[in-house]
mmCIF file of C-alpha atoms in Angstrom:
data_model
loop_
_atom_site.group_PDB
_atom_site.id
_atom_site.type_symbol
_atom_site.label_atom_id
_atom_site.label_comp_id
_atom_site.label_asym_id
_atom_site.label_seq_id
_atom_site.Cartn_x
_atom_site.Cartn_y
_atom_site.Cartn_z
ATOM 1 C CA GLU P 21 -293.810 131.503 51.464
ATOM 2 C CA ARG P 22 -294.346 131.700 55.890
ATOM 3 C CA ALA P 23 -292.456 128.629 55.214
ATOM 4 C CA LEU P 24 -290.296 129.820 52.802
ATOM 5 C CA PHE P 25 -289.033 132.171 54.966
ATOM 6 C CA LEU P 26 -288.458 130.552 57.202
ATOM 7 C CA LYS P 27 -286.326 127.576 55.826
ATOM 8 C CA ILE P 28 -284.655 130.862 54.474
ATOM 9 C CA ALA P 29 -283.973 132.493 58.020
ATOM 10 C CA ILE P 30 -282.211 129.097 59.255
ATOM 11 C CA LEU P 31 -280.287 128.672 56.300
ATOM 12 C CA ALA P 32 -278.528 131.699 56.242
ATOM 13 C CA PRO P 33 -276.734 132.101 58.667
ATOM 14 C CA SER P 34 -276.005 128.181 58.137
ATOM 15 C CA ARG P 35 -274.669 129.226 54.721
ATOM 16 C CA THR P 36 -272.611 132.686 56.431
ATOM 17 C CA LEU P 37 -271.339 130.655 59.003
ATOM 18 C CA SER P 38 -269.761 127.805 55.689
ATOM 19 C CA MET P 39 -268.490 130.466 54.205
ATOM 20 C CA MET P 40 -266.811 132.743 56.817
ATOM 21 C CA LYS P 41 -265.012 128.700 57.464
ATOM 22 C CA LYS P 42 -263.621 128.728 53.923
ATOM 23 C CA GLY P 43 -262.567 131.625 54.227
ATOM 24 C CA ILE P 44 -259.906 131.749 57.421
ATOM 25 C CA LEU P 45 -259.120 128.554 55.546
ATOM 26 C CA LEU P 46 -257.916 130.516 52.662
ATOM 27 C CA ILE P 47 -256.453 133.034 54.495
ATOM 28 C CA LEU P 48 -254.361 130.445 56.855
ATOM 29 C CA GLY P 49 -253.239 128.145 53.709
ATOM 30 C CA LEU P 50 -252.408 130.975 52.311
ATOM 31 C CA LEU P 51 -249.676 132.448 54.885
ATOM 32 C CA VAL P 52 -248.304 128.990 54.957
ATOM 33 C CA LEU P 53 -247.182 128.735 51.312
ATOM 34 C CA LEU P 54 -245.938 132.882 52.071
ATOM 35 C CA ALA P 55 -243.872 131.001 55.328
ATOM 36 C CA VAL P 56 -242.108 127.755 53.584
ATOM 37 C CA ILE P 57 -241.302 130.595 50.361
ATOM 38 C CA VAL P 58 -239.497 133.078 52.148
ATOM 39 C CA GLY P 59 -238.161 129.787 54.558
ATOM 40 C CA CYS P 60 -237.191 128.007 51.355
ATOM 41 C CA VAL P 61 -235.003 131.295 49.805
ATOM 42 C CA PHE P 62 -233.543 131.916 53.762
ATOM 43 C CA MET P 63 -231.843 128.071 53.580
ATOM 44 C CA LYS P 64 -231.548 128.562 50.359
ATOM 45 C CA TYR P 65 -227.637 130.479 51.952
ATOM 46 C CA GLY P 66 -228.250 129.610 55.870
ATOM 47 C CA ARG P 67 -228.955 126.829 58.348
ATOM 48 C CA PHE P 68 -229.654 128.114 62.484
ATOM 49 C CA GLY P 69 -226.599 126.609 64.807
ATOM 50 C CA SER P 70 -226.043 126.635 68.495
ATOM 51 C CA ASP P 71 -223.334 129.176 67.776
ATOM 52 C CA GLY P 72 -226.218 131.088 65.737
ATOM 53 C CA LEU P 73 -226.931 130.980 62.165
ATOM 54 C CA THR P 74 -224.228 130.237 59.165
ATOM 55 C CA LEU P 75 -224.673 130.835 56.488
ATOM 56 C CA SER P 76 -222.929 129.933 52.791
ATOM 57 C CA PHE P 77 -222.065 131.109 49.858
ATOM 58 C CA SER P 78 -220.363 129.617 46.332
ATOM 59 C CA GLU P 79 -217.867 131.170 43.969
ATOM 60 C CA GLU P 80 -219.674 131.736 41.869
ATOM 61 C CA ASP P 81 -222.984 134.290 44.411
ATOM 62 C CA ILE P 82 -220.484 136.881 45.300
ATOM 63 C CA ARG P 83 -219.261 137.132 41.538
ATOM 64 C CA TRP P 84 -222.661 136.710 40.882
ATOM 65 C CA ARG P 85 -222.710 140.031 43.388
ATOM 66 C CA LEU P 86 -219.189 141.780 42.387
ATOM 67 C CA SER P 87 -219.843 141.687 38.624
ATOM 68 C CA LYS P 88 -222.542 144.204 38.958
ATOM 69 C CA LYS P 89 -219.742 146.694 38.897
ATOM 70 C CA PHE P 90 -217.922 145.171 35.824
ATOM 71 C CA PRO P 91 -216.904 146.001 32.891
ATOM 72 C CA LYS P 92 -215.634 149.271 32.710
ATOM 73 C CA THR P 93 -212.786 151.641 31.205
ATOM 74 C CA GLU P 94 -210.917 153.564 33.329
ATOM 75 C CA LYS P 95 -207.479 155.618 32.251
ATOM 76 C CA LEU P 96 -204.008 154.004 32.317
ATOM 77 C CA LEU P 97 -201.464 156.944 32.950
ATOM 78 C CA GLU P 98 -204.370 159.904 32.660
ATOM 79 C CA VAL P 99 -204.714 158.624 29.270
ATOM 80 C CA ILE P 100 -203.963 154.341 27.574
ATOM 81 C CA PRO P 101 -207.337 152.831 28.666
ATOM 82 C CA VAL P 102 -207.926 149.693 30.150
ATOM 83 C CA LEU P 103 -211.097 147.352 30.213
ATOM 84 C CA ILE P 104 -211.190 145.645 33.703
ATOM 85 C CA GLU P 105 -213.018 142.607 32.643
ATOM 86 C CA GLU P 106 -215.547 140.968 35.824
ATOM 87 C CA PRO P 107 -213.840 139.495 39.043
ATOM 88 C CA LYS P 108 -212.864 136.208 39.616
ATOM 89 C CA VAL P 109 -213.791 134.456 42.898
ATOM 90 C CA GLU P 110 -211.317 132.580 44.663
ATOM 91 C CA PHE P 111 -211.708 130.292 48.022
ATOM 92 C CA THR P 112 -209.105 128.530 49.853
ATOM 93 C CA GLU P 113 -209.679 125.882 52.092
ATOM 94 C CA GLY P 114 -209.051 126.901 55.412
ATOM 95 C CA SER P 115 -208.705 130.336 55.089
ATOM 96 C CA ASN P 116 -211.171 133.168 56.432
ATOM 97 C CA ARG P 117 -211.027 136.212 52.673
ATOM 98 C CA VAL P 118 -211.668 135.964 49.806
ATOM 99 C CA ARG P 119 -209.266 135.722 46.478
ATOM 100 C CA LEU P 120 -210.406 137.762 43.443
ATOM 101 C CA SER P 121 -209.085 138.540 40.918
ATOM 102 C CA LEU P 122 -209.548 140.867 37.128
ATOM 103 C CA ALA P 123 -208.382 140.902 34.190
ATOM 104 C CA ALA P 124 -206.990 144.275 32.518
ATOM 105 C CA ARG P 125 -206.376 144.841 28.690
ATOM 106 C CA ILE P 126 -204.742 147.826 27.706
ATOM 107 C CA ASP P 127 -204.478 148.892 24.359
ATOM 108 C CA VAL P 128 -201.661 151.261 24.338
ATOM 109 C CA PRO P 129 -201.953 153.839 21.386
ATOM 110 C CA PHE P 130 -199.583 153.656 18.890
ATOM 111 C CA SER P 131 -198.423 149.973 19.649
ATOM 112 C CA ARG P 132 -200.352 147.229 21.147
ATOM 113 C CA LYS P 133 -201.886 145.248 23.320
ATOM 114 C CA TYR P 134 -201.136 144.085 26.726
ATOM 115 C CA GLU P 135 -203.458 141.479 28.872
ATOM 116 C CA ALA P 136 -202.643 141.906 32.622
ATOM 117 C CA SER P 137 -204.431 139.684 35.889
ATOM 118 C CA THR P 138 -204.640 141.850 39.251
ATOM 119 C CA VAL P 139 -204.852 139.550 42.192
ATOM 120 C CA PHE P 140 -206.677 140.744 45.208
ATOM 121 C CA SER P 141 -207.849 139.017 48.463
ATOM 122 C CA GLY P 142 -210.614 140.807 50.755
ATOM 123 C CA SER P 143 -212.324 139.418 54.303
ATOM 124 C CA ILE P 144 -216.019 140.178 55.074
ATOM 125 C CA ARG P 145 -218.734 141.741 58.087
ATOM 126 C CA TYR P 146 -221.676 143.013 59.091
ATOM 127 C CA GLU P 147 -223.830 145.508 59.128
ATOM 128 C CA THR P 148 -226.313 146.105 61.920
ATOM 129 C CA SER P 149 -227.785 148.841 60.756
ATOM 130 C CA ASP P 150 -228.636 147.098 56.990
ATOM 131 C CA LYS P 151 -228.463 143.001 57.820
ATOM 132 C CA THR P 152 -226.224 143.107 54.976
ATOM 133 C CA LEU P 153 -222.727 141.414 54.714
ATOM 134 C CA ARG P 154 -219.963 143.322 52.991
ATOM 135 C CA LEU P 155 -216.749 142.853 51.258
ATOM 136 C CA THR P 156 -213.783 144.802 53.577
ATOM 137 C CA ASP P 157 -210.145 145.172 53.200
ATOM 138 C CA VAL P 158 -209.532 145.072 50.348
ATOM 139 C CA GLU P 159 -206.021 144.005 49.147
ATOM 140 C CA VAL P 160 -203.366 144.193 46.012
ATOM 141 C CA GLU P 161 -201.828 140.599 46.363
ATOM 142 C CA GLY P 162 -199.995 140.936 43.346
ATOM 143 C CA LEU P 163 -200.154 141.392 39.296
ATOM 144 C CA THR P 164 -200.387 138.015 37.537
ATOM 145 C CA GLY P 165 -199.624 136.586 33.781
ATOM 146 C CA THR P 166 -198.792 140.335 33.130
ATOM 147 C CA GLU P 167 -197.440 140.658 29.410
ATOM 148 C CA ILE P 168 -197.115 144.733 30.198
ATOM 149 C CA PRO P 169 -193.785 146.025 30.157
ATOM 150 C CA LYS P 170 -192.266 147.634 33.311
ATOM 151 C CA LYS P 171 -192.905 150.915 33.189
ATOM 152 C CA PHE P 172 -197.080 150.081 33.375
ATOM 153 C CA GLU P 173 -196.543 147.583 36.738
ATOM 154 C CA ASP P 174 -196.733 149.967 39.273
ATOM 155 C CA PRO P 175 -199.225 152.405 37.409
ATOM 156 C CA LEU P 176 -201.492 150.125 37.334
ATOM 157 C CA LYS P 177 -200.987 148.718 40.200
ATOM 158 C CA LEU P 178 -201.822 152.484 41.380
ATOM 159 C CA LEU P 179 -205.179 152.263 39.512
ATOM 160 C CA MET P 180 -205.940 148.864 40.607
ATOM 161 C CA THR P 181 -205.487 149.651 44.363
ATOM 162 C CA VAL P 182 -208.053 152.741 43.728
ATOM 163 C CA LEU P 183 -210.369 150.697 41.450
ATOM 164 C CA ALA P 184 -210.470 148.322 44.090
ATOM 165 C CA LYS P 185 -211.391 150.813 46.782
ATOM 166 C CA ASN P 186 -214.031 152.790 45.198
ATOM 167 C CA PHE P 187 -216.107 149.324 43.392
ATOM 168 C CA LEU P 188 -214.962 146.107 45.544
ATOM 169 C CA GLU P 189 -214.711 147.333 49.447
ATOM 170 C CA ASP P 190 -218.080 147.616 51.178
ATOM 171 C CA VAL P 191 -220.282 145.838 48.072
ATOM 172 C CA VAL P 192 -222.757 143.976 48.940
ATOM 173 C CA VAL P 193 -222.500 140.116 48.884
ATOM 174 C CA HIS P 194 -225.628 139.313 50.460
ATOM 175 C CA GLU P 195 -228.976 139.963 52.870
ATOM 176 C CA LEU P 196 -230.949 138.979 55.011
ATOM 177 C CA LYS P 197 -234.377 139.790 54.339
ATOM 178 C CA PRO P 198 -236.821 137.504 56.912
ATOM 179 C CA LYS P 199 -238.612 139.793 58.879
ATOM 180 C CA ASP P 200 -239.296 137.593 61.639
ATOM 181 C CA LEU P 201 -235.375 137.994 61.656
ATOM 182 C CA THR P 202 -235.579 141.413 61.880
ATOM 183 C CA ASN P 203 -235.024 141.919 65.630
ATOM 184 C CA LYS P 204 -232.833 139.165 66.636
ATOM 185 C CA ALA P 205 -230.523 139.759 63.654
ATOM 186 C CA ALA P 206 -229.985 143.891 64.448
ATOM 187 C CA ARG P 207 -228.072 142.569 67.913
ATOM 188 C CA TRP P 208 -226.386 139.834 65.889
ATOM 189 C CA LEU P 209 -222.214 140.018 65.622
ATOM 190 C CA LEU P 210 -219.771 137.761 62.660
ATOM 191 C CA LYS P 211 -218.227 135.059 64.652
ATOM 192 C CA LYS P 212 -216.570 133.366 61.904
ATOM 193 C CA VAL P 213 -215.343 133.277 58.368
ATOM 194 C CA GLU P 214 -214.010 130.411 56.877
ATOM 195 C CA VAL P 215 -213.521 127.962 53.407
ATOM 196 C CA ARG P 216 -214.903 124.507 54.090
ATOM 197 C CA ASP P 217 -215.390 121.735 51.412
ATOM 198 C CA GLN P 218 -214.877 125.317 49.067
ATOM 199 C CA MET P 219 -218.076 126.681 50.150
ATOM 200 C CA LEU P 220 -217.676 130.731 52.223
ATOM 201 C CA GLU P 221 -219.086 130.485 55.485
ATOM 202 C CA VAL P 222 -219.994 132.424 57.273
ATOM 203 C CA THR P 223 -221.209 132.431 61.237
ATOM 204 C CA LEU P 224 -222.937 134.954 62.595
ATOM 205 C CA GLY P 225 -225.116 135.402 66.722
ATOM 206 C CA LEU P 226 -225.194 137.171 69.956
#
């Protein structure tokens, strides 16, 4: 019995040490996996360079963010229902602005339905307080493909201008999330916005 006790006493610390090593290796493995996952999610949109961090977005990326607020129904001249559909996004090569178009379906009582598209353009700004990229300076460029009577054109432009201010201006199009970038990102400034190869590139740096 004494011999058995001594054997157990000798093996116990060894087993405990082995279990501790396995636990440490498991934790390290999980931390590495987490870092890889965070890195992959982040690098889907961004890359680091000599100028800072450059984030790239497709037209679909921007459209998906904006589409959360549409479709919606508004009133033209306070009585005529206007259905505003999801926005379409278009990039122009070399431009620093995003072009948007909203299709409007106008249902005039006791008459017919009309369709028109309003074209907007907007830029991107970086909000340091919450590390987000936001649509800004949204302007109405005009109506396209309009079938509506002339008497409705100016009221529709006014409606769309109000709509842009309320539902497009300052909309978040991207959030910087990796926690290890928190301190540095808070000091970043927007350095460049440009469409290259049909991707919107936004460069942030110190």
